[in-house]
Short mmCIF file of C-alpha atoms and ligand atoms in Angstrom, two decimals:
data_model
loop_
_atom_site.label_atom_id
_atom_site.label_comp_id
_atom_site.label_asym_id
_atom_site.label_seq_id
_atom_site.Cartn_x
_atom_site.Cartn_y
_atom_site.Cartn_z
CA MET I 1 30.13 -22.39 -13.76
CA THR I 2 28.79 -24.41 -16.88
CA ASP I 3 31.57 -26.55 -18.52
CA SER I 4 29.26 -25.86 -21.33
CA ILE I 5 30.89 -22.92 -22.84
CA MET I 6 34.10 -22.61 -24.55
CA PRO I 7 36.39 -20.96 -21.66
CA THR I 8 37.87 -18.33 -23.84
CA TYR I 9 37.27 -15.49 -21.21
CA ALA I 10 38.66 -15.72 -17.38
CA ARG I 11 35.74 -14.60 -16.05
CA ALA I 12 34.62 -12.92 -12.59
CA PRO I 13 32.50 -15.12 -10.64
CA LEU I 14 29.68 -12.81 -10.88
CA ARG I 15 26.18 -13.32 -12.66
CA PHE I 16 24.24 -10.37 -12.98
CA GLN I 17 20.71 -9.69 -12.99
CA ARG I 18 19.27 -6.97 -13.93
CA GLY I 19 20.32 -3.18 -14.18
CA GLU I 20 19.49 0.08 -13.78
CA GLY I 21 21.63 3.03 -14.63
CA VAL I 22 24.82 2.82 -13.57
CA TRP I 23 24.13 -0.44 -10.92
CA LEU I 24 23.82 -3.97 -11.55
CA ILE I 25 22.74 -6.62 -9.32
CA ASP I 26 23.80 -9.99 -8.34
CA GLU I 27 21.61 -13.13 -7.68
CA SER I 28 22.11 -12.03 -3.97
CA GLY I 29 20.43 -8.81 -4.67
CA GLU I 30 24.06 -7.23 -4.15
CA ARG I 31 24.68 -3.90 -5.61
CA TYR I 32 27.41 -2.84 -7.77
CA LEU I 33 29.06 0.63 -9.21
CA ASP I 34 29.37 -0.28 -13.24
CA PHE I 35 32.25 1.73 -13.98
CA GLY I 36 33.05 -0.83 -17.04
CA ALA I 37 30.05 -0.60 -18.86
CA GLY I 38 29.94 -3.89 -20.23
CA VAL I 39 33.36 -2.63 -21.86
CA ALA I 40 32.93 0.58 -23.15
CA VAL I 41 29.35 0.09 -24.39
CA SER I 42 26.17 0.57 -21.98
CA ALA I 43 26.86 4.38 -22.98
CA PHE I 44 23.46 4.39 -21.27
CA GLY I 45 24.00 2.46 -18.76
CA HIS I 46 21.36 0.03 -17.63
CA ALA I 47 17.95 -0.05 -18.57
CA HIS I 48 16.93 3.39 -19.23
CA PRO I 49 14.12 3.64 -20.02
CA ALA I 50 13.82 5.64 -23.62
CA LEU I 51 16.29 2.57 -24.71
CA VAL I 52 13.80 0.06 -23.24
CA ASP I 53 10.37 1.79 -24.73
CA VAL I 54 11.80 2.21 -27.85
CA LEU I 55 13.40 -1.10 -28.39
CA LYS I 56 10.05 -3.19 -27.37
CA ARG I 57 8.06 -0.73 -29.82
CA GLN I 58 9.74 -2.39 -32.27
CA ALA I 59 9.45 -5.67 -30.84
CA GLU I 60 6.25 -5.89 -31.74
CA LYS I 61 6.10 -4.20 -34.49
CA LEU I 62 9.30 -6.04 -36.80
CA TRP I 63 12.24 -7.92 -35.88
CA HIS I 64 14.26 -8.65 -38.97
CA VAL I 65 13.94 -8.90 -43.29
CA SER I 66 17.33 -8.84 -43.97
CA ASN I 67 19.36 -6.20 -46.88
CA LEU I 68 17.03 -7.07 -49.44
CA TYR I 69 14.57 -4.50 -48.59
CA GLN I 70 14.79 -1.10 -47.36
CA ILE I 71 14.74 -0.85 -43.59
CA GLU I 72 13.50 2.16 -42.19
CA ASN I 73 15.31 2.50 -38.70
CA GLN I 74 18.64 1.76 -40.63
CA GLU I 75 18.23 4.57 -42.79
CA LYS I 76 17.17 7.23 -40.06
CA LEU I 77 20.38 6.20 -38.02
CA ALA I 78 22.70 6.16 -41.64
CA ASP I 79 21.36 9.98 -41.94
CA LEU I 80 21.85 10.96 -38.58
CA LEU I 81 25.66 9.71 -38.52
CA CYS I 82 26.10 11.27 -41.54
CA ALA I 83 24.69 14.47 -40.42
CA ASN I 84 26.97 14.53 -37.24
CA SER I 85 30.49 13.67 -38.97
CA PHE I 86 32.71 13.41 -41.73
CA ALA I 87 30.74 10.85 -43.84
CA ASP I 88 28.45 10.13 -46.42
CA ARG I 89 27.94 6.82 -46.48
CA VAL I 90 27.57 3.71 -43.86
CA PHE I 91 27.68 -0.25 -43.74
CA PHE I 92 25.89 -1.41 -40.37
CA THR I 93 27.63 -4.40 -38.57
CA ASN I 94 26.18 -6.74 -35.86
CA SER I 95 30.06 -6.02 -34.07
CA GLY I 96 33.07 -3.62 -33.86
CA ALA I 97 35.35 -6.51 -35.23
CA GLU I 98 33.26 -6.97 -38.96
CA ALA I 99 33.01 -2.92 -38.98
CA MET I 100 36.64 -2.92 -39.39
CA GLU I 101 36.42 -5.93 -42.04
CA CYS I 102 34.33 -3.58 -43.88
CA ALA I 103 36.73 -0.73 -43.63
CA PHE I 104 39.16 -2.36 -44.65
CA LYS I 105 37.32 -3.81 -47.80
CA THR I 106 36.88 -0.42 -47.93
CA ALA I 107 40.32 0.94 -48.50
CA ARG I 108 41.45 -1.23 -50.60
CA LYS I 109 38.02 -1.80 -53.23
CA TYR I 110 39.03 1.92 -53.02
CA MET I 111 42.39 1.73 -53.99
CA SER I 112 41.36 -1.29 -56.61
CA ALA I 113 37.98 1.22 -58.41
CA THR I 114 40.54 4.20 -58.62
CA GLY I 115 43.26 2.06 -60.59
CA GLN I 116 45.71 1.71 -57.75
CA PRO I 117 44.99 -2.55 -57.28
CA GLU I 118 49.12 -1.96 -55.94
CA ARG I 119 48.40 -0.40 -52.94
CA TRP I 120 45.86 -3.25 -50.49
CA ARG I 121 48.40 -3.42 -47.52
CA MET I 122 46.98 -1.45 -43.46
CA LEU I 123 50.01 0.50 -41.76
CA THR I 124 49.04 -0.63 -37.89
CA PHE I 125 50.43 0.15 -34.71
CA GLU I 126 51.81 -1.47 -32.19
CA GLY I 127 49.75 -2.08 -29.60
CA CYS I 128 46.76 -1.59 -31.05
CA PHE I 129 43.60 -4.11 -30.62
CA HIS I 130 40.61 -4.23 -34.11
CA GLY I 131 38.96 -6.87 -33.38
CA ARG I 132 39.25 -10.99 -33.09
CA THR I 133 38.77 -12.99 -36.64
CA LEU I 134 41.37 -13.14 -38.40
CA ALA I 135 41.96 -10.02 -40.39
CA THR I 136 41.35 -7.85 -37.55
CA ILE I 137 43.58 -10.19 -35.21
CA ALA I 138 46.50 -9.83 -38.03
CA ALA I 139 46.61 -6.44 -37.93
CA ALA I 140 47.06 -6.34 -34.77
CA GLY I 141 49.54 -8.91 -35.24
CA GLN I 142 50.05 -9.59 -31.03
CA GLU I 143 51.32 -12.55 -30.67
CA LYS I 144 48.64 -13.39 -27.74
CA LEU I 145 46.56 -12.05 -30.10
CA ILE I 146 47.05 -14.69 -33.22
CA ASP I 147 49.23 -17.03 -31.20
CA GLY I 148 48.53 -21.10 -32.54
CA PHE I 149 45.60 -19.48 -35.81
CA GLY I 150 48.26 -20.61 -38.41
CA PRO I 151 49.09 -17.55 -41.24
CA MET I 152 47.93 -14.72 -40.63
CA PRO I 153 46.61 -13.27 -43.43
CA ASP I 154 48.72 -11.02 -45.46
CA GLY I 155 48.78 -7.16 -46.12
CA PHE I 156 49.51 -6.03 -43.20
CA ASP I 157 52.68 -3.64 -41.73
CA HIS I 158 52.98 -3.58 -37.98
CA ALA I 159 54.78 0.47 -36.59
CA PRO I 160 55.74 1.21 -33.49
CA PHE I 161 53.63 3.30 -31.57
CA GLY I 162 54.18 7.19 -31.66
CA ASP I 163 57.53 7.24 -33.88
CA HIS I 164 56.20 9.46 -36.87
CA GLU I 165 59.72 9.00 -38.20
CA ALA I 166 59.89 5.75 -38.95
CA LEU I 167 55.87 5.52 -39.88
CA GLU I 168 56.67 7.52 -42.39
CA ARG I 169 59.49 4.69 -43.57
CA MET I 170 57.45 2.12 -44.05
CA VAL I 171 54.63 4.00 -46.43
CA THR I 172 55.41 2.30 -49.55
CA PRO I 173 53.28 2.07 -52.91
CA GLU I 174 51.58 -0.92 -51.55
CA THR I 175 50.20 1.13 -49.25
CA ALA I 176 46.82 1.62 -49.11
CA ALA I 177 45.86 2.70 -45.15
CA ILE I 178 47.07 3.63 -41.99
CA VAL I 179 44.94 2.15 -39.15
CA ILE I 180 44.62 3.88 -36.02
CA GLU I 181 42.41 4.02 -32.23
CA PRO I 182 42.62 7.87 -31.42
CA ILE I 183 43.33 6.35 -27.72
CA GLN I 184 44.37 2.54 -27.73
CA GLY I 185 41.62 0.90 -25.74
CA GLU I 186 42.75 -3.12 -24.85
CA GLY I 187 46.46 -1.70 -25.01
CA GLY I 188 45.69 0.04 -21.96
CA ILE I 189 44.72 3.46 -22.67
CA ARG I 190 47.19 5.27 -24.19
CA PRO I 191 46.09 8.57 -26.15
CA VAL I 192 47.77 9.70 -29.37
CA PRO I 193 48.63 12.98 -29.77
CA GLU I 194 46.77 15.83 -31.26
CA GLN I 195 49.65 16.33 -33.07
CA CYS I 196 49.88 13.09 -34.29
CA LEU I 197 46.67 12.57 -35.59
CA LYS I 198 46.81 15.93 -37.21
CA GLY I 199 50.83 14.50 -39.11
CA LEU I 200 48.95 11.34 -40.37
CA ARG I 201 46.15 12.73 -41.68
CA ASP I 202 48.76 15.22 -43.35
CA LEU I 203 50.69 12.40 -44.40
CA CYS I 204 47.81 9.98 -45.58
CA ASP I 205 47.12 13.27 -48.01
CA ARG I 206 50.50 13.88 -49.18
CA GLU I 207 50.87 9.95 -49.85
CA GLY I 208 47.60 9.71 -51.84
CA ILE I 209 46.74 7.16 -48.86
CA LEU I 210 43.33 6.31 -46.76
CA LEU I 211 43.39 7.50 -43.19
CA ILE I 212 40.94 4.51 -41.23
CA LEU I 213 40.44 5.27 -37.26
CA ASP I 214 38.87 2.73 -35.80
CA GLU I 215 36.40 4.13 -32.99
CA ILE I 216 34.58 1.59 -31.47
CA GLN I 217 35.86 2.54 -28.67
CA THR I 218 36.39 6.50 -28.83
CA GLY I 219 33.14 7.09 -31.08
CA MET I 220 29.66 7.65 -29.98
CA GLY I 221 30.49 10.14 -27.10
CA ARG I 222 32.95 8.25 -24.61
CA THR I 223 35.95 11.36 -24.72
CA GLY I 224 32.91 14.37 -24.60
CA LYS I 225 32.85 14.40 -28.26
CA LEU I 226 30.48 12.62 -30.60
CA PHE I 227 33.53 11.27 -32.14
CA ALA I 228 37.62 11.32 -30.62
CA HIS I 229 38.87 12.65 -33.47
CA GLU I 230 36.84 15.85 -33.39
CA TRP I 231 39.87 16.77 -30.96
CA ALA I 232 42.46 16.50 -32.76
CA GLY I 233 40.35 18.62 -35.77
CA ILE I 234 41.00 16.29 -38.65
CA GLU I 235 38.10 13.88 -40.46
CA PRO I 236 39.20 10.09 -41.36
CA ASP I 237 37.87 8.39 -44.61
CA ILE I 238 36.30 5.05 -42.55
CA MET I 239 36.19 4.42 -39.98
CA ALA I 240 34.69 1.77 -37.32
CA VAL I 241 31.85 2.31 -34.88
CA ALA I 242 30.19 -0.33 -32.30
CA LYS I 243 30.51 -0.99 -29.08
CA GLY I 244 28.09 2.74 -27.72
CA ILE I 245 26.82 2.85 -30.63
CA GLY I 246 23.72 0.10 -29.45
CA GLY I 247 24.36 0.89 -26.06
CA GLY I 248 24.18 -2.48 -25.38
CA PHE I 249 21.73 -3.60 -28.16
CA PRO I 250 25.26 -5.34 -30.66
CA LEU I 251 25.42 -2.70 -33.21
CA GLY I 252 27.98 -1.56 -35.38
CA ALA I 253 28.95 0.81 -38.37
CA CYS I 254 31.70 1.63 -41.10
CA LEU I 255 30.99 5.09 -42.26
CA ALA I 256 33.38 6.65 -45.14
CA THR I 257 32.96 9.88 -47.36
CA GLU I 258 31.18 9.12 -50.45
CA LYS I 259 35.13 9.15 -52.61
CA ALA I 260 36.16 6.33 -49.65
CA ALA I 261 33.34 4.67 -50.49
CA VAL I 262 33.40 4.50 -54.27
CA GLY I 263 34.05 1.18 -54.15
CA MET I 264 31.42 -0.41 -51.99
CA THR I 265 29.08 -0.51 -54.92
CA ALA I 266 25.59 -3.61 -54.94
CA GLY I 267 26.61 -6.84 -54.20
CA ALA I 268 30.53 -5.07 -52.02
CA HIS I 269 29.87 -6.69 -49.39
CA GLY I 270 27.03 -7.66 -46.81
CA SER I 271 26.05 -9.22 -43.85
CA THR I 272 22.44 -11.09 -42.92
CA TYR I 273 21.50 -9.24 -39.59
CA GLY I 274 23.40 -6.07 -40.11
CA GLY I 275 21.52 -2.82 -39.13
CA ASN I 276 18.46 -4.41 -38.61
CA PRO I 277 15.29 -3.00 -37.15
CA LEU I 278 15.91 -3.91 -33.39
CA ALA I 279 19.00 -3.13 -33.51
CA THR I 280 18.73 0.47 -35.82
CA SER I 281 15.96 1.26 -34.18
CA VAL I 282 17.66 1.39 -30.23
CA GLY I 283 20.79 3.24 -32.22
CA ALA I 284 18.32 6.08 -33.94
CA LYS I 285 17.74 6.67 -30.47
CA VAL I 286 21.54 6.02 -28.60
CA LEU I 287 22.65 9.33 -30.66
CA GLU I 288 19.17 11.06 -30.81
CA LEU I 289 20.25 10.94 -26.40
CA MET I 290 23.34 12.05 -27.41
CA LEU I 291 22.87 15.04 -29.64
CA GLU I 292 20.16 16.50 -26.81
CA PRO I 293 21.70 19.53 -25.71
CA GLY I 294 23.93 19.25 -23.68
CA PHE I 295 24.73 16.06 -23.50
CA PHE I 296 28.18 16.40 -24.18
CA ALA I 297 29.40 18.69 -21.98
CA GLY I 298 27.74 16.74 -19.14
CA VAL I 299 29.99 14.63 -20.58
CA SER I 300 33.41 16.59 -20.81
CA ARG I 301 32.48 17.97 -16.70
CA ALA I 302 31.75 14.49 -15.38
CA ALA I 303 35.31 13.28 -16.84
CA GLY I 304 36.77 16.72 -15.36
CA ALA I 305 35.73 15.63 -11.66
CA LEU I 306 36.33 11.74 -12.27
CA ARG I 307 40.04 12.91 -14.02
CA GLN I 308 40.97 15.41 -10.94
CA ARG I 309 39.19 12.74 -8.15
CA LEU I 310 40.98 9.86 -9.97
CA GLU I 311 44.62 11.94 -10.27
CA GLY I 312 44.25 12.79 -6.43
CA LEU I 313 43.79 9.26 -5.93
CA ALA I 314 47.16 8.35 -7.52
CA ALA I 315 49.12 11.57 -5.83
CA GLU I 316 47.39 9.97 -2.26
CA TYR I 317 48.73 5.94 -3.51
CA PRO I 318 51.00 6.26 -5.94
CA ASP I 319 52.61 1.91 -4.77
CA VAL I 320 49.29 1.57 -6.14
CA ILE I 321 48.15 3.71 -8.86
CA ALA I 322 51.38 4.75 -10.58
CA GLU I 323 49.81 6.88 -13.57
CA VAL I 324 46.06 8.35 -14.77
CA ARG I 325 45.73 8.41 -18.00
CA GLY I 326 43.05 8.77 -21.20
CA GLY I 327 40.81 11.19 -22.44
CA GLY I 328 36.96 11.96 -21.79
CA LEU I 329 35.65 8.50 -19.73
CA MET I 330 38.13 6.25 -21.39
CA ILE I 331 39.83 6.28 -18.58
CA GLY I 332 43.39 4.22 -17.90
CA LEU I 333 44.58 3.24 -14.53
CA LYS I 334 47.99 1.99 -14.65
CA CYS I 335 49.21 0.42 -11.52
CA ALA I 336 51.93 -0.30 -9.80
CA ALA I 337 51.36 -3.34 -8.52
CA PRO I 338 49.82 -5.93 -10.50
CA CYS I 339 46.18 -4.08 -12.01
CA ALA I 340 44.75 -7.79 -11.77
CA GLU I 341 45.11 -7.23 -7.92
CA LEU I 342 43.53 -3.70 -8.10
CA ILE I 343 40.76 -4.56 -10.03
CA GLN I 344 39.74 -7.90 -7.32
CA ALA I 345 39.99 -5.29 -4.69
CA ALA I 346 37.75 -2.53 -6.79
CA ARG I 347 35.09 -5.87 -7.18
CA ASP I 348 35.30 -6.08 -3.29
CA ALA I 349 33.86 -2.68 -3.22
CA LYS I 350 31.52 -3.45 -5.10
CA LEU I 351 32.85 -1.07 -8.32
CA LEU I 352 33.38 -2.63 -11.65
CA LEU I 353 36.50 -1.59 -13.42
CA VAL I 354 38.03 -3.57 -16.31
CA PRO I 355 41.34 -4.86 -17.46
CA ALA I 356 43.91 -3.43 -20.30
CA GLY I 357 47.15 -4.24 -22.23
CA ASP I 358 49.79 -1.91 -20.13
CA ASN I 359 48.94 -3.69 -17.00
CA VAL I 360 46.15 -0.53 -16.48
CA ALA I 361 43.02 -0.67 -15.31
CA ARG I 362 39.84 0.81 -16.77
CA ALA I 363 37.17 3.02 -15.61
CA LEU I 364 34.57 3.37 -17.99
CA PRO I 365 31.13 4.09 -16.75
CA PRO I 366 28.17 4.54 -18.59
CA LEU I 367 28.72 8.55 -20.26
CA ILE I 368 25.41 9.65 -18.17
CA VAL I 369 27.36 8.70 -14.18
CA THR I 370 26.00 11.92 -11.63
CA GLU I 371 29.26 13.59 -9.48
CA ALA I 372 26.97 12.15 -6.92
CA GLU I 373 27.81 8.56 -8.30
CA ILE I 374 31.13 9.68 -8.86
CA GLU I 375 31.76 10.22 -5.85
CA GLU I 376 30.71 7.05 -4.14
CA GLY I 377 33.08 5.15 -7.47
CA VAL I 378 36.21 7.05 -5.47
CA ARG I 379 35.10 6.30 -2.62
CA ARG I 380 34.97 2.19 -3.39
CA LEU I 381 38.51 3.14 -5.69
CA THR I 382 40.31 4.32 -2.30
CA ALA I 383 38.68 1.17 -0.18
CA ALA I 384 40.57 -0.48 -2.98
CA CYS I 385 44.03 0.94 -3.38
CA GLU I 386 44.44 0.98 0.49
CA GLN I 387 43.62 -2.95 0.55
CA VAL I 388 45.86 -3.21 -2.17
CA ARG I 389 48.62 -1.03 -0.05
CA ALA I 390 47.49 -3.13 3.15
CA ALA I 391 48.26 -6.46 0.97
CA LYS I 392 51.69 -5.91 0.14
C1 PLP L 1 35.84 -3.51 -28.67
C2 PLP L 1 37.34 -3.36 -30.15
C3 PLP L 1 37.10 -3.99 -31.37
C4 PLP L 1 36.21 -5.42 -31.48
O1 PLP L 1 34.81 -5.06 -31.49
P1 PLP L 1 34.31 -6.15 -31.03
O2 PLP L 1 32.75 -5.69 -31.28
O3 PLP L 1 34.13 -7.58 -29.90
O4 PLP L 1 34.13 -6.57 -32.49
C5 PLP L 1 37.86 -3.16 -31.71
N1 PLP L 1 38.70 -2.14 -31.95
C6 PLP L 1 38.66 -1.89 -30.77
C7 PLP L 1 38.90 -0.25 -30.02
C8 PLP L 1 38.02 -2.27 -29.90
O5 PLP L 1 37.82 -1.49 -28.41
#
């Protein structure tokens, strides 16, 4: 590996050359079953023909014009997102962290535009992850993210996870919003119970503050609905989306109600690339494919099958897998041994998983994963469990 890249990632010694659906093929032609999907990004797997086609056709027409002009694909994707969610307004970004930045700015601007500029602080949760910009690491507040980066931007208060009473006491006249992932991703696949999401919605309504959901990992079909909050029957005021939305093409979005977006007027925010013709051509196709009849039911079916098999594996190997948790095709295996051992053993069996906090290995397969591929994945994971057990 070259030294020319900042060594901010502990990379696996694998260099993939191409992908086909749920499979990745490395330099030596070895095939890996990809249950990581580039960290919950490749919703339709690799090289999906319809996405390749739409990107190729757009590439021959127009790549970039900037947001000084109207962009047809962007309008199409924004209309589709609004027609299929709580939102009335969308701002496009290139990444999840930028979508979160837009969410924070939208909330603060709402408060200043409605005569409450003293409300500018955000309540976030222990174990959360919202990105790697200064504001988003300040939002998370975890030592491993902020260490060495100097004074953090002010305005984030960190509540304990799963303690509603403590949270209520932390809402002050300076609070603008509560920020939460419906299932903590990087924090270790920790689901927020539906009752808690409902309680947060009520709390926000009672206090006149905004509910911001980070659905960067949980959104775009990952849990078997377009957005995870639909399971709880609530709606946020503002939501950040990324990862799956571009199917692998860098794209993110901040969605808001008309009311919450009231301050986001001309000049309030911007992005040179955000929502450019290439990204939004793919994004619109991704969403169209997801909205085809039966797609989400298929995700839920696959998720149920995978979950059941993994529960079985955990029962068989309690010394390796302590708990299976999550929702839809966002599944965490809380490990009994260091999760790096299971992930390494899975890789030896040519199965790719993704590490997360709290000693969790994540299974985040493409949403198009078939039952046969799930069987194959579980077969490889069983071999990995055997290997971890044997090494003890
Ligand atoms: C990945 C992720 C982010 C950050 O997205 P980037 O595209 O890496 O900036 C933020 N929040 C959650 C929940 C994520 O999973």
